[in-house]
Coordinates of C-alpha atoms in Angstrom, one line a residue:
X150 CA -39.2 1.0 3.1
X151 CA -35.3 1.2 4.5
X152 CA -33.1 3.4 1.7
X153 CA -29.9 2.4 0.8
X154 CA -27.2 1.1 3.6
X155 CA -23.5 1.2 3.8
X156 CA -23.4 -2.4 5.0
X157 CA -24.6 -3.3 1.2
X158 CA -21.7 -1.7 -0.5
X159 CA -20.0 1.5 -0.3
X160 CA -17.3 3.5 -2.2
X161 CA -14.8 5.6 -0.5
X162 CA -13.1 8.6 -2.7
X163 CA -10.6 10.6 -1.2
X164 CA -11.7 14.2 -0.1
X165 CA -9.1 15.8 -2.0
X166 CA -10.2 13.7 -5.5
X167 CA -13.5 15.0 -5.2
X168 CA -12.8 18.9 -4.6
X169 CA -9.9 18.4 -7.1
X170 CA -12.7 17.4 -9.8
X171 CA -15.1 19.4 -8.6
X172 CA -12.5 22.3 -9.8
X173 CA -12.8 21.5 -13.2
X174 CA -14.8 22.2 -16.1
X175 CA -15.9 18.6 -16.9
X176 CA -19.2 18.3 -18.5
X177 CA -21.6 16.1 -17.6
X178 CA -21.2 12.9 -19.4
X179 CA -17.9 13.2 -18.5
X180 CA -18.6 13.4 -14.5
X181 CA -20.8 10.3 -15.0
X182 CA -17.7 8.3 -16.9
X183 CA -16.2 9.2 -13.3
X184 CA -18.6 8.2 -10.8
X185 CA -18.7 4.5 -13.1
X186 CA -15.2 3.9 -13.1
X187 CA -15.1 5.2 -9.6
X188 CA -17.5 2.8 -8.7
X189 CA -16.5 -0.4 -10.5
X190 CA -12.9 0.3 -9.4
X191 CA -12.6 1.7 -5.7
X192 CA -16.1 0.2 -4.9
X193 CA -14.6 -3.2 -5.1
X194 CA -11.4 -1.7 -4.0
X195 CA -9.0 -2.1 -7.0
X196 CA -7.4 0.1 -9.3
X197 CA -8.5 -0.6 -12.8
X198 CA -11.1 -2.6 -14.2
X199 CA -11.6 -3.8 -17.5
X200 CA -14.5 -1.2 -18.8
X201 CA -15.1 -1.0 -22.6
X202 CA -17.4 2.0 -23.7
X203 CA -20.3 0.0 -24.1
X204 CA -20.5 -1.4 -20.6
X205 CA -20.4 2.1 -19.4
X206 CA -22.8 3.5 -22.3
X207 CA -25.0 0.8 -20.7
X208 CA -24.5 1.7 -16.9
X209 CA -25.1 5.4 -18.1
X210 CA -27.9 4.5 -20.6
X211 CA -26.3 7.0 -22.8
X212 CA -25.2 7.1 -26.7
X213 CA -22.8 4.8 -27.1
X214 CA -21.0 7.0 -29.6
X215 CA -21.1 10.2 -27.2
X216 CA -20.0 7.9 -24.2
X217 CA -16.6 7.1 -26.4
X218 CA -16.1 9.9 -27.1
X219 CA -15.7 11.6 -24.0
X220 CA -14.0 8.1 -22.5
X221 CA -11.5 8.8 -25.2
X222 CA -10.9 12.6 -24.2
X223 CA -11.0 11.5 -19.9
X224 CA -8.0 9.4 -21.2
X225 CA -6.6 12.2 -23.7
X226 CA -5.9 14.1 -20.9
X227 CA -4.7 11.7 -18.7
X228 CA -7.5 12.2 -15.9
X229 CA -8.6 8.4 -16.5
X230 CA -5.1 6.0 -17.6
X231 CA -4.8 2.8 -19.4
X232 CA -3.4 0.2 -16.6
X233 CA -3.4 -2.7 -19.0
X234 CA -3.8 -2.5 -23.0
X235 CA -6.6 -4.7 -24.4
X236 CA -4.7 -8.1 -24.9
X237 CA -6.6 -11.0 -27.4
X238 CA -10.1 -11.3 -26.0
X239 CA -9.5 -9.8 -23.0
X240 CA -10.0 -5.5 -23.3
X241 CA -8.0 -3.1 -21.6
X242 CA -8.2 -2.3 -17.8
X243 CA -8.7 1.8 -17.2
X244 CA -8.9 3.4 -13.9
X245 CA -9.0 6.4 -12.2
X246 CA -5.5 8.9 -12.3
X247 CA -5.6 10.5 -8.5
X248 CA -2.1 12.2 -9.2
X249 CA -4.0 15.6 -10.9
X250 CA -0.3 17.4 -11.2
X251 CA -0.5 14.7 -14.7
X252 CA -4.0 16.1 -16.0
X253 CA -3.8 17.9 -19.0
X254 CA -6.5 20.6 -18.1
X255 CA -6.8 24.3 -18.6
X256 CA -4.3 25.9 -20.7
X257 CA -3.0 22.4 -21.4
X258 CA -5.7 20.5 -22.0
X259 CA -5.6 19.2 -26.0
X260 CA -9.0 20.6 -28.0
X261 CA -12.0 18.1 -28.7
X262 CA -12.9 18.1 -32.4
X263 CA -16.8 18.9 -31.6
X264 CA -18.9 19.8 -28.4
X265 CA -20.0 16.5 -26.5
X266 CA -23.4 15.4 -27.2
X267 CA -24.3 15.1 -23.3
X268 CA -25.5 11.5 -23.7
X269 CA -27.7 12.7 -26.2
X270 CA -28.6 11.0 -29.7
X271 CA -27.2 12.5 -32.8
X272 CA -29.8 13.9 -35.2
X273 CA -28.8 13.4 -38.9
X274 CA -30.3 15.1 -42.0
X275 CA -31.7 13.2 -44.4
X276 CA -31.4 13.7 -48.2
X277 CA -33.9 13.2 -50.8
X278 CA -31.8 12.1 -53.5
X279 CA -31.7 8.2 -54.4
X280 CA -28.1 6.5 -53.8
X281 CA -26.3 5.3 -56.5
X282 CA -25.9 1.3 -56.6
X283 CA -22.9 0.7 -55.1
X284 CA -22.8 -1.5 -52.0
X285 CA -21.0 0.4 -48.6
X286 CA -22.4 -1.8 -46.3
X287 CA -20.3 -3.8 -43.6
X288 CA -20.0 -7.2 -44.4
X289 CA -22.1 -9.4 -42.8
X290 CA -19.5 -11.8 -41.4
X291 CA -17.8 -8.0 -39.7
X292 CA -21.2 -7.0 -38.9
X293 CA -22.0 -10.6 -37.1
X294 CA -18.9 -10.5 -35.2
X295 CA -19.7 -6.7 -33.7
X296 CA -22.7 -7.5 -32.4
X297 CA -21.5 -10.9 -31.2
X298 CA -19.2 -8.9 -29.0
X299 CA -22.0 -5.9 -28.1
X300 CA -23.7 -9.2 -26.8
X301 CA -20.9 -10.5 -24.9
X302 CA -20.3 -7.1 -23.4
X303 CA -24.1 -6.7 -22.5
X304 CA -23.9 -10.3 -21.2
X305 CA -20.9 -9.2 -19.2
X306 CA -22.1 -6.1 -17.4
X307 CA -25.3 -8.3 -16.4
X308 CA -23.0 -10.8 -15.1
X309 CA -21.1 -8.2 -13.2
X310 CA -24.2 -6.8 -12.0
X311 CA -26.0 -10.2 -10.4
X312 CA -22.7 -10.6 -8.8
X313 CA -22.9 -7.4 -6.8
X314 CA -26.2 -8.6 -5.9
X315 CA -24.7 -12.3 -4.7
X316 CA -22.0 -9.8 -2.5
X317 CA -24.8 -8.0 -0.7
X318 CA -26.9 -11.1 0.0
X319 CA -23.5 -12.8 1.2
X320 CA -23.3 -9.9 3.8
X321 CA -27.0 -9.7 4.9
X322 CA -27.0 -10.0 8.8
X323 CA -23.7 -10.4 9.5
X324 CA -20.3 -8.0 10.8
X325 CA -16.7 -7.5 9.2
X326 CA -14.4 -9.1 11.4
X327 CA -11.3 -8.6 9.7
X328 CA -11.2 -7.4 5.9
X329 CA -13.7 -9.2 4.1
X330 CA -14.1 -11.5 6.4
X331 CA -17.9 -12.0 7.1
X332 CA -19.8 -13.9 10.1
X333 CA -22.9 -14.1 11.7
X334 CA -22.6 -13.1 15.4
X335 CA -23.3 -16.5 16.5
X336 CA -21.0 -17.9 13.9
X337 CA -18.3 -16.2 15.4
X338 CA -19.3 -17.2 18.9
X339 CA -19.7 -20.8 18.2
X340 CA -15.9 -20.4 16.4
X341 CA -14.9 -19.0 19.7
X342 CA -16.1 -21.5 21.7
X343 CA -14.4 -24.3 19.8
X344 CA -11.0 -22.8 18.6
X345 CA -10.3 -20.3 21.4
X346 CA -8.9 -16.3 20.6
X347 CA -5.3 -17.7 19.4
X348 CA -7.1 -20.1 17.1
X349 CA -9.6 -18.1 15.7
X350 CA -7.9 -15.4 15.0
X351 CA -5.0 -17.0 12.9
X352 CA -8.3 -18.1 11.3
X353 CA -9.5 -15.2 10.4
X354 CA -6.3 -13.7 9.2
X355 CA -5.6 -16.1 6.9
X356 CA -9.0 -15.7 5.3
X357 CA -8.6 -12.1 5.3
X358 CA -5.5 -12.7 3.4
X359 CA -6.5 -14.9 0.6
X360 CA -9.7 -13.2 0.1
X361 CA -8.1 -9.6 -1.0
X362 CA -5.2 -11.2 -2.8
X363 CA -7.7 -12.9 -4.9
X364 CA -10.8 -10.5 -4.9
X365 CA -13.0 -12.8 -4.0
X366 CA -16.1 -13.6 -1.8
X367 CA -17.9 -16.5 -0.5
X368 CA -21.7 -17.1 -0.4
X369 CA -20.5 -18.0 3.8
X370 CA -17.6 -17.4 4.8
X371 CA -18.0 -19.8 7.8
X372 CA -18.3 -22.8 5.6
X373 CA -14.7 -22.4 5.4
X374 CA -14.0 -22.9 9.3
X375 CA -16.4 -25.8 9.3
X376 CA -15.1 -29.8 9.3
X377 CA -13.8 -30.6 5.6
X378 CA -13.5 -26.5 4.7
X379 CA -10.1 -25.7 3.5
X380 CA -9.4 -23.3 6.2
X381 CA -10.0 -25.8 9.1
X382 CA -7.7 -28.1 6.9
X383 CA -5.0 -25.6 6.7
X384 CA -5.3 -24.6 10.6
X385 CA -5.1 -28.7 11.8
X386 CA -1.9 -28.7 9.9
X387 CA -0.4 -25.5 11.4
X388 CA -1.0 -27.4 15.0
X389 CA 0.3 -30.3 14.0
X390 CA 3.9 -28.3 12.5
X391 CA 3.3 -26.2 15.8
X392 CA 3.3 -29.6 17.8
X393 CA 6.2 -31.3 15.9
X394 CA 9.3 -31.8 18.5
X395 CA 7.4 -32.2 21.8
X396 CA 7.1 -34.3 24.1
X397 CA 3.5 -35.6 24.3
X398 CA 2.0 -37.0 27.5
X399 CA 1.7 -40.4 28.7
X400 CA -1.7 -42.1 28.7
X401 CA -1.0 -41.9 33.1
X402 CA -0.6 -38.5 32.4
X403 CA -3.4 -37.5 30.8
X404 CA -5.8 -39.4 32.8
X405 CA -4.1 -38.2 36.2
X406 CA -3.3 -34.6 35.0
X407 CA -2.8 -32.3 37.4
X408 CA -2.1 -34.6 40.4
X409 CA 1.2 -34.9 39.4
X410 CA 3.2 -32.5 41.1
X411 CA 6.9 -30.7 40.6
X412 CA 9.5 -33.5 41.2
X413 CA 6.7 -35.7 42.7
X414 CA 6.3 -39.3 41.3
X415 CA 3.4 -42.2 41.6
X416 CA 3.3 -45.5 43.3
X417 CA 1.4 -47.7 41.0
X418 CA 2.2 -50.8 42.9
X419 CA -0.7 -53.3 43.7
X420 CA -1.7 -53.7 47.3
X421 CA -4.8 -55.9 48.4
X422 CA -4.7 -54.5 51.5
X423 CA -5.4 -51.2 50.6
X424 CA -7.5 -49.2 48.2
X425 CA -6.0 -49.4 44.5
X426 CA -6.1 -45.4 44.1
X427 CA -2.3 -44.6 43.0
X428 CA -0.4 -43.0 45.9
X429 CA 1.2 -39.8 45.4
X430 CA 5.0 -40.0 47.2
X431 CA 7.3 -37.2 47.9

């Protein structure tokens, strides 16, 4: 059975942000925070994404509580940053701080309350005594709403999860052209054969283009070239733009073509005494 390959996804880290962490004293559930945000962020080549605690308590299966904890102290000491604060619906984007002159570590790093749990559970003690009547509960309407949202954020990492999936699928069998641009071989040869170098490689440029200012991927990527895709659209009207202001060639022309020479001219005239081939005078 073939192991894991590059061509289905692959995260690059700089050499000098791995030894640089690798320096420090993190402990463990704090090098596996990393490794997430590393991978939902410069795996899909982006800065921040928006990762709440219980997305990456679930990517870790670890205690949710222990998880924010240490996610709280990564960004304490400004190893992981806020790049967006959680606005309405929409939760904060965090990502990964690669200039480590602004870590507070060592001498400067600010104390944690208690030791980490490691991903563990917390074990409570339980008393024997019976609890006055007095109701401490959460309501139920605050208690709805919470696991409403643990839901939504469940639903949301699966989401993000099939999508990976649908990205690796989209690449099966085919080579990176230009940045996210994806073809079969013999897609790219038939585009060759009917648009030429020039052509297809304003093409694929412009697809390049779109596709990482938008972060987005398409199931094929030559649907887009084909008649009626947007990028065939949007390449028929560069010609035409390209064409606008010259001179266009008679219907003679194009059906003689090339027999018209430099400062040569045609004798069309009608002769019945000789063949009706046009004569070509000097």
């Amino acid at each position: 059975m073939a192991g894991p390959e590059l061509s289905d996804g692959f995260t690059r880290v700089a050499h000098e942000v791995i030894e640089e962490v690798a320096r420090h004293k993190f402990n463990g559930t704090q090098l596996r925070i990393l490794l997430i945000v590393w991978r939902q962020t410069y795996g899909w080549r982006r800065k921040s994404a928006e990762l709440s605690a219980t997305f990456l308590a679930t990517a870790l299966q670890s205690d949710l509580r222990g998880v924010k904890k240490e996610l709280n102290h990564l960004l304490d000491i400004k190893v992981l940053v806020v790049h967006r604060p959680a606005i309405g619906k929409y939760g904060r984007y965090i990502g990964f701080n690669k200039y480590t002159d602004q870590w507070l570590v060592g001498d400067n790093c600010p104390p944690q309350e208690n030791k980490s749990t490691g991903g563990q559970l917390t074990t409570y003690e339980v008393d024997d005594y019976t609890p006055d009547l007095v109701d401490n509960c959460t309501p139920k309407k605050e208690k709805k709403e919470s696991i409403k949202k643990d839901n939504k954020n469940n639903k949301g990492a699966a989401k993000e999860m099939a999508s990976k999936t649908k990205l690796a699928k989209s690449r099966e069998g085919k080579q990176e052209y230009a940045d996210e641009v994806w073809l079969k071989p013999e897609e790219h040869t038939k585009l060759f054969n009917e648009f030429g170098q020039d052509g297809l490689t304003w093409m694929i440029d412009v697809l390049s283009s779109y596709k990482l200012s938008v972060d987005k991927f398409y199931a094929s990527d030559y649907a887009v070239f084909k008649k009626g895709g947007w990028l065939r659209m949007k390449y028929e009207k560069h010609l035409v733009e390209q064409n606008k202001g010259k001179k266009q060639p008679s219907f003679l022309e194009q059906k003689l073509g090339g027999m018209i020479g430099d400062g040569g001219r045609i004798d069309v005239t009608p002769d019945s005494s000789k063949a009706s081939t046009p004569k070509l005078l000097g």
